[in-house]
């Protein structure tokens, strides 16, 4: 609590008045705390691959200098670590750009079915690497508006990449685009609009993690998420894009059955 005391006219003394201003700073403190945590987490995430790069550079300059085979292997690892740093920086910059524009709603119109088809096509190699497939259930001619095609493409990419990364090897991902009226799952707000669904048949997410998944750098399994190439920012980016569209996101998951991510968007 912050307290401001302002003497009023007539000044203190007999019959004097004092104006007390009390302001609740709990929320400000929480925001400051979150920012500090975010900077600490981001630094830590960047420092880990950097430490690995520095270590390998020293090894290549010293003990492994004349060992061609070891050098080639180390360079491979270094390339991976550098790539991880690049992805992290891209996601950090992406997130801050989205945050800056979050209060200005988008202005375009986006054919969600066409966008979904294009994103799935572009993911061919990633799907093939995990022997996964996408089953599309997309009604034609559904236009999200007001909407930003680049940002909604990113939403689709992040959700699909997660479904591939954390889903079952050889699994099937269901990708749906439908009118909200036609796909009313339980507890979903009954509002006209469009619903984008990405569902996997992977191991699922334990219930206690669900409310925290969209926090920056939150991972259910830290080691696994990193090794699989995730930055821990994917769902935070999705959340901010959905907020900018004045949309809503819902996550459902059942262990051993799979996870379903639904995004509600306004329609033209
Ligand atoms: P990451 O870059 O680590 O994938 P995200 O923000 O995209 O970060 O996701 C946060 C965490 O949520 C992941 O680390 C993973 O533990 C969990 N997660 C996301 N999508 C799925 C999914 N489809 N199935 C199981 N777990 C998931």
GROMACS .gro file of C-alpha atoms and ligand atoms in nm:
model
  295
    1UNK     CA    1   0.000   0.000   0.000
    2UNK     CA    2   0.137   0.344  -0.087
    3UNK     CA    3   0.029   0.630   0.138
    4UNK     CA    4   0.039   0.999   0.038
    5UNK     CA    5  -0.047   1.261   0.301
    6UNK     CA    6  -0.130   1.609   0.174
    7UNK     CA    7  -0.196   1.893   0.421
    8UNK     CA    8  -0.499   2.090   0.314
    9UNK     CA    9  -0.595   2.448   0.363
   10UNK     CA   10  -0.612   2.551   0.647
   11UNK     CA   11  -0.288   2.372   0.741
   12UNK     CA   12  -0.259   2.121   1.027
   13UNK     CA   13  -0.347   2.233   1.373
   14UNK     CA   14  -0.678   2.275   1.534
   15UNK     CA   15  -0.942   2.217   1.273
   16UNK     CA   16  -0.673   2.155   1.004
   17UNK     CA   17  -0.733   1.892   0.744
   18UNK     CA   18  -0.512   1.625   0.599
   19UNK     CA   19  -0.588   1.450   0.272
   20UNK     CA   20  -0.476   1.086   0.275
   21UNK     CA   21  -0.430   0.908  -0.058
   22UNK     CA   22  -0.402   0.532  -0.032
   23UNK     CA   23  -0.313   0.336  -0.345
   24UNK     CA   24  -0.302  -0.039  -0.372
   25UNK     CA   25   0.030  -0.129  -0.537
   26UNK     CA   26  -0.020  -0.507  -0.536
   27UNK     CA   27  -0.082  -0.523  -0.911
   28UNK     CA   28   0.210  -0.292  -0.999
   29UNK     CA   29   0.439  -0.505  -0.785
   30UNK     CA   30   0.317  -0.824  -0.953
   31UNK     CA   31   0.382  -0.673  -1.299
   32UNK     CA   32   0.731  -0.556  -1.195
   33UNK     CA   33   0.802  -0.900  -1.057
   34UNK     CA   34   0.686  -1.069  -1.378
   35UNK     CA   35   0.909  -0.845  -1.588
   36UNK     CA   36   1.210  -0.918  -1.369
   37UNK     CA   37   1.138  -1.294  -1.387
   38UNK     CA   38   1.101  -1.271  -1.764
   39UNK     CA   39   1.438  -1.101  -1.810
   40UNK     CA   40   1.603  -1.355  -1.577
   41UNK     CA   41   1.445  -1.649  -1.762
   42UNK     CA   42   1.531  -1.511  -2.105
   43UNK     CA   43   1.892  -1.453  -1.999
   44UNK     CA   44   1.916  -1.803  -1.861
   45UNK     CA   45   1.769  -1.957  -2.176
   46UNK     CA   46   2.022  -1.769  -2.391
   47UNK     CA   47   2.314  -1.834  -2.162
   48UNK     CA   48   2.279  -2.213  -2.176
   49UNK     CA   49   2.349  -2.254  -2.550
   50UNK     CA   50   2.607  -1.975  -2.532
   51UNK     CA   51   2.799  -2.158  -2.258
   52UNK     CA   52   2.796  -2.469  -2.473
   53UNK     CA   53   2.928  -2.273  -2.774
   54UNK     CA   54   3.210  -2.119  -2.569
   55UNK     CA   55   3.302  -2.462  -2.431
   56UNK     CA   56   3.325  -2.617  -2.777
   57UNK     CA   57   3.525  -2.326  -2.917
   58UNK     CA   58   3.781  -2.382  -2.640
   59UNK     CA   59   3.791  -2.755  -2.714
   60UNK     CA   60   3.836  -2.694  -3.086
   61UNK     CA   61   4.121  -2.456  -3.019
   62UNK     CA   62   4.289  -2.692  -2.774
   63UNK     CA   63   4.253  -3.068  -2.731
   64UNK     CA   64   4.050  -3.137  -3.048
   65UNK     CA   65   4.254  -2.913  -3.276
   66UNK     CA   66   4.394  -3.195  -3.490
   67UNK     CA   67   4.109  -3.441  -3.454
   68UNK     CA   68   3.906  -3.396  -3.772
   69UNK     CA   69   3.632  -3.638  -3.676
   70UNK     CA   70   3.573  -3.484  -3.333
   71UNK     CA   71   3.587  -3.135  -3.484
   72UNK     CA   72   3.314  -3.219  -3.735
   73UNK     CA   73   3.094  -3.358  -3.458
   74UNK     CA   74   3.149  -3.055  -3.234
   75UNK     CA   75   3.073  -2.817  -3.520
   76UNK     CA   76   2.742  -3.001  -3.570
   77UNK     CA   77   2.649  -2.947  -3.205
   78UNK     CA   78   2.759  -2.584  -3.224
   79UNK     CA   79   2.537  -2.526  -3.526
   80UNK     CA   80   2.241  -2.669  -3.331
   81UNK     CA   81   2.311  -2.447  -3.031
   82UNK     CA   82   2.348  -2.139  -3.249
   83UNK     CA   83   2.019  -2.229  -3.418
   84UNK     CA   84   1.851  -2.258  -3.079
   85UNK     CA   85   1.974  -1.910  -2.987
   86UNK     CA   86   1.843  -1.775  -3.315
   87UNK     CA   87   1.497  -1.927  -3.259
   88UNK     CA   88   1.488  -1.786  -2.908
   89UNK     CA   89   1.577  -1.437  -3.024
   90UNK     CA   90   1.322  -1.460  -3.309
   91UNK     CA   91   1.051  -1.561  -3.060
   92UNK     CA   92   1.148  -1.294  -2.807
   93UNK     CA   93   1.139  -1.025  -3.075
   94UNK     CA   94   0.815  -1.166  -3.215
   95UNK     CA   95   0.653  -1.160  -2.874
   96UNK     CA   96   0.755  -0.801  -2.804
   97UNK     CA   97   0.631  -0.689  -3.148
   98UNK     CA   98   0.293  -0.853  -3.084
   99UNK     CA   99   0.271  -0.695  -2.738
  100UNK     CA  100   0.334  -0.351  -2.883
  101UNK     CA  101   0.046  -0.387  -3.132
  102UNK     CA  102  -0.186  -0.576  -2.897
  103UNK     CA  103  -0.410  -0.276  -2.828
  104UNK     CA  104  -0.467  -0.203  -3.200
  105UNK     CA  105  -0.704  -0.461  -3.345
  106UNK     CA  106  -0.613  -0.611  -3.686
  107UNK     CA  107  -0.794  -0.484  -3.995
  108UNK     CA  108  -0.780  -0.764  -4.254
  109UNK     CA  109  -0.991  -1.057  -4.363
  110UNK     CA  110  -0.846  -1.408  -4.356
  111UNK     CA  111  -0.978  -1.721  -4.525
  112UNK     CA  112  -0.899  -1.966  -4.245
  113UNK     CA  113  -0.938  -2.283  -4.451
  114UNK     CA  114  -0.698  -2.160  -4.719
  115UNK     CA  115  -0.450  -2.045  -4.455
  116UNK     CA  116  -0.471  -2.381  -4.275
  117UNK     CA  117  -0.408  -2.572  -4.599
  118UNK     CA  118  -0.103  -2.356  -4.678
  119UNK     CA  119   0.045  -2.400  -4.330
  120UNK     CA  120  -0.003  -2.777  -4.337
  121UNK     CA  121   0.166  -2.797  -4.676
  122UNK     CA  122   0.463  -2.597  -4.548
  123UNK     CA  123   0.497  -2.836  -4.254
  124UNK     CA  124   0.549  -3.140  -4.479
  125UNK     CA  125   0.911  -3.210  -4.377
  126UNK     CA  126   0.842  -3.170  -4.003
  127UNK     CA  127   0.545  -3.406  -4.026
  128UNK     CA  128   0.746  -3.659  -4.226
  129UNK     CA  129   1.028  -3.655  -3.969
  130UNK     CA  130   0.784  -3.776  -3.700
  131UNK     CA  131   0.582  -3.989  -3.940
  132UNK     CA  132   0.277  -3.783  -3.840
  133UNK     CA  133  -0.021  -3.684  -4.052
  134UNK     CA  134  -0.281  -3.412  -4.046
  135UNK     CA  135  -0.649  -3.488  -4.097
  136UNK     CA  136  -0.820  -3.167  -4.210
  137UNK     CA  137  -1.183  -3.097  -4.142
  138UNK     CA  138  -1.221  -2.753  -4.290
  139UNK     CA  139  -1.543  -2.588  -4.403
  140UNK     CA  140  -1.476  -2.369  -4.709
  141UNK     CA  141  -1.527  -1.994  -4.729
  142UNK     CA  142  -1.500  -1.916  -4.356
  143UNK     CA  143  -1.351  -1.568  -4.318
  144UNK     CA  144  -1.205  -1.443  -3.992
  145UNK     CA  145  -1.241  -1.067  -3.962
  146UNK     CA  146  -1.096  -0.842  -3.841
  147UNK     CA  147  -0.785  -1.055  -3.862
  148UNK     CA  148  -0.415  -1.057  -3.948
  149UNK     CA  149  -0.308  -1.336  -4.184
  150UNK     CA  150   0.058  -1.336  -4.078
  151UNK     CA  151  -0.030  -1.364  -3.712
  152UNK     CA  152  -0.299  -1.630  -3.759
  153UNK     CA  153  -0.048  -1.827  -3.969
  154UNK     CA  154   0.183  -1.814  -3.669
  155UNK     CA  155  -0.096  -1.939  -3.439
  156UNK     CA  156  -0.151  -2.236  -3.670
  157UNK     CA  157   0.223  -2.306  -3.699
  158UNK     CA  158   0.283  -2.295  -3.325
  159UNK     CA  159  -0.013  -2.521  -3.243
  160UNK     CA  160   0.069  -2.767  -3.522
  161UNK     CA  161   0.439  -2.776  -3.430
  162UNK     CA  162   0.348  -2.853  -3.069
  163UNK     CA  163   0.110  -3.127  -3.181
  164UNK     CA  164   0.393  -3.283  -3.383
  165UNK     CA  165   0.660  -3.226  -3.117
  166UNK     CA  166   0.464  -3.351  -2.815
  167UNK     CA  167   0.220  -3.578  -2.997
  168UNK     CA  168   0.263  -3.944  -3.073
  169UNK     CA  169   0.524  -4.053  -3.325
  170UNK     CA  170   0.318  -4.175  -3.623
  171UNK     CA  171   0.014  -3.998  -3.476
  172UNK     CA  172  -0.271  -3.816  -3.644
  173UNK     CA  173  -0.335  -3.448  -3.583
  174UNK     CA  174  -0.686  -3.320  -3.643
  175UNK     CA  175  -0.709  -2.968  -3.778
  176UNK     CA  176  -1.055  -2.816  -3.792
  177UNK     CA  177  -1.201  -2.485  -3.904
  178UNK     CA  178  -1.573  -2.444  -3.845
  179UNK     CA  179  -1.843  -2.201  -3.741
  180UNK     CA  180  -1.863  -2.178  -3.364
  181UNK     CA  181  -2.234  -2.268  -3.379
  182UNK     CA  182  -2.145  -2.598  -3.545
  183UNK     CA  183  -1.871  -2.705  -3.306
  184UNK     CA  184  -1.992  -2.614  -2.963
  185UNK     CA  185  -1.785  -2.817  -2.720
  186UNK     CA  186  -1.894  -2.809  -2.357
  187UNK     CA  187  -1.804  -2.491  -2.166
  188UNK     CA  188  -1.711  -2.301  -2.481
  189UNK     CA  189  -1.881  -1.959  -2.483
  190UNK     CA  190  -2.183  -1.964  -2.711
  191UNK     CA  191  -2.085  -1.678  -2.941
  192UNK     CA  192  -2.110  -1.672  -3.317
  193UNK     CA  193  -1.769  -1.673  -3.482
  194UNK     CA  194  -1.514  -1.927  -3.602
  195UNK     CA  195  -1.335  -2.201  -3.415
  196UNK     CA  196  -0.995  -2.332  -3.510
  197UNK     CA  197  -0.915  -2.671  -3.357
  198UNK     CA  198  -0.580  -2.849  -3.338
  199UNK     CA  199  -0.604  -3.185  -3.162
  200UNK     CA  200  -0.339  -3.452  -3.120
  201UNK     CA  201  -0.349  -3.812  -3.002
  202UNK     CA  202  -0.034  -3.780  -2.792
  203UNK     CA  203   0.027  -3.851  -2.423
  204UNK     CA  204  -0.167  -3.542  -2.309
  205UNK     CA  205  -0.089  -3.287  -2.041
  206UNK     CA  206  -0.146  -3.343  -1.667
  207UNK     CA  207  -0.437  -3.127  -1.553
  208UNK     CA  208  -0.241  -2.916  -1.302
  209UNK     CA  209  -0.024  -2.772  -1.583
  210UNK     CA  210  -0.309  -2.654  -1.807
  211UNK     CA  211  -0.364  -2.308  -1.650
  212UNK     CA  212   0.006  -2.221  -1.680
  213UNK     CA  213   0.084  -2.342  -2.035
  214UNK     CA  214   0.062  -1.995  -2.192
  215UNK     CA  215   0.312  -1.842  -1.946
  216UNK     CA  216   0.644  -1.748  -2.099
  217UNK     CA  217   0.901  -2.028  -2.066
  218UNK     CA  218   0.657  -2.258  -1.887
  219UNK     CA  219   0.720  -2.618  -1.988
  220UNK     CA  220   0.564  -2.936  -1.858
  221UNK     CA  221   0.889  -3.124  -1.900
  222UNK     CA  222   1.179  -2.879  -1.915
  223UNK     CA  223   1.440  -3.110  -2.062
  224UNK     CA  224   1.212  -3.263  -2.319
  225UNK     CA  225   1.073  -2.932  -2.444
  226UNK     CA  226   1.422  -2.792  -2.497
  227UNK     CA  227   1.558  -3.103  -2.663
  228UNK     CA  228   1.260  -3.114  -2.894
  229UNK     CA  229   1.354  -2.765  -3.012
  230UNK     CA  230   1.092  -2.560  -2.830
  231UNK     CA  231   1.168  -2.214  -2.694
  232UNK     CA  232   0.895  -2.218  -2.427
  233UNK     CA  233   0.739  -1.910  -2.590
  234UNK     CA  234   0.512  -2.072  -2.851
  235UNK     CA  235   0.188  -2.067  -2.654
  236UNK     CA  236   0.261  -1.724  -2.501
  237UNK     CA  237   0.284  -1.591  -2.858
  238UNK     CA  238  -0.042  -1.766  -2.948
  239UNK     CA  239  -0.215  -1.614  -2.645
  240UNK     CA  240  -0.108  -1.259  -2.731
  241UNK     CA  241  -0.212  -1.295  -3.096
  242UNK     CA  242  -0.550  -1.431  -2.988
  243UNK     CA  243  -0.589  -1.141  -2.743
  244UNK     CA  244  -0.512  -0.893  -3.020
  245UNK     CA  245  -0.792  -1.053  -3.225
  246UNK     CA  246  -1.023  -1.025  -2.922
  247UNK     CA  247  -1.048  -1.402  -2.947
  248UNK     CA  248  -1.036  -1.676  -2.688
  249UNK     CA  249  -0.835  -1.991  -2.640
  250UNK     CA  250  -0.932  -2.310  -2.466
  251UNK     CA  251  -0.703  -2.604  -2.386
  252UNK     CA  252  -0.833  -2.949  -2.301
  253UNK     CA  253  -0.623  -3.255  -2.244
  254UNK     CA  254  -0.667  -3.607  -2.122
  255UNK     CA  255  -0.366  -3.812  -2.023
  256UNK     CA  256  -0.314  -4.105  -2.256
  257UNK     CA  257  -0.571  -3.971  -2.504
  258UNK     CA  258  -0.442  -3.638  -2.636
  259UNK     CA  259  -0.468  -3.261  -2.623
  260UNK     CA  260  -0.708  -3.023  -2.795
  261UNK     CA  261  -0.637  -2.653  -2.850
  262UNK     CA  262  -0.931  -2.441  -2.965
  263UNK     CA  263  -0.916  -2.080  -3.074
  264UNK     CA  264  -1.231  -1.874  -3.116
  265UNK     CA  265  -1.206  -1.584  -3.363
  266UNK     CA  266  -1.451  -1.320  -3.480
  267UNK     CA  267  -1.604  -1.387  -3.822
  268UNK     CA  268  -1.687  -1.154  -4.108
  269LIG     P1  269   0.766  -2.499  -2.630
  269LIG     O1  270   0.847  -2.411  -2.714
  269LIG     O2  271   0.842  -2.557  -2.512
  269LIG     O3  272   0.693  -2.600  -2.707
  269LIG     P2  273   0.508  -2.376  -2.580
  269LIG     O4  274   0.475  -2.247  -2.515
  269LIG     O5  275   0.468  -2.394  -2.722
  269LIG     O6  276   0.662  -2.398  -2.559
  269LIG     O7  277   0.444  -2.494  -2.495
  269LIG     C1  278   0.463  -2.497  -2.354
  269LIG     C2  279   0.462  -2.639  -2.303
  269LIG     O8  280   0.331  -2.695  -2.315
  269LIG     C3  281   0.553  -2.733  -2.379
  269LIG     O9  282   0.686  -2.728  -2.331
  269LIG     C4  283   0.488  -2.868  -2.353
  269LIG    O10  284   0.534  -2.917  -2.227
  269LIG     C5  285   0.340  -2.835  -2.339
  269LIG     N1  286   0.262  -2.863  -2.463
  269LIG     C6  287   0.229  -2.776  -2.559
  269LIG     N2  288   0.155  -2.834  -2.656
  269LIG     C7  289   0.141  -2.962  -2.619
  269LIG     C8  290   0.074  -3.076  -2.677
  269LIG     N3  291   0.008  -3.069  -2.794
  269LIG     N4  292   0.081  -3.195  -2.609
  269LIG     C9  293   0.148  -3.205  -2.491
  269LIG     N5  294   0.212  -3.101  -2.432
  269LIG    C10  295   0.210  -2.982  -2.495
   0.00000   0.00000   0.00000
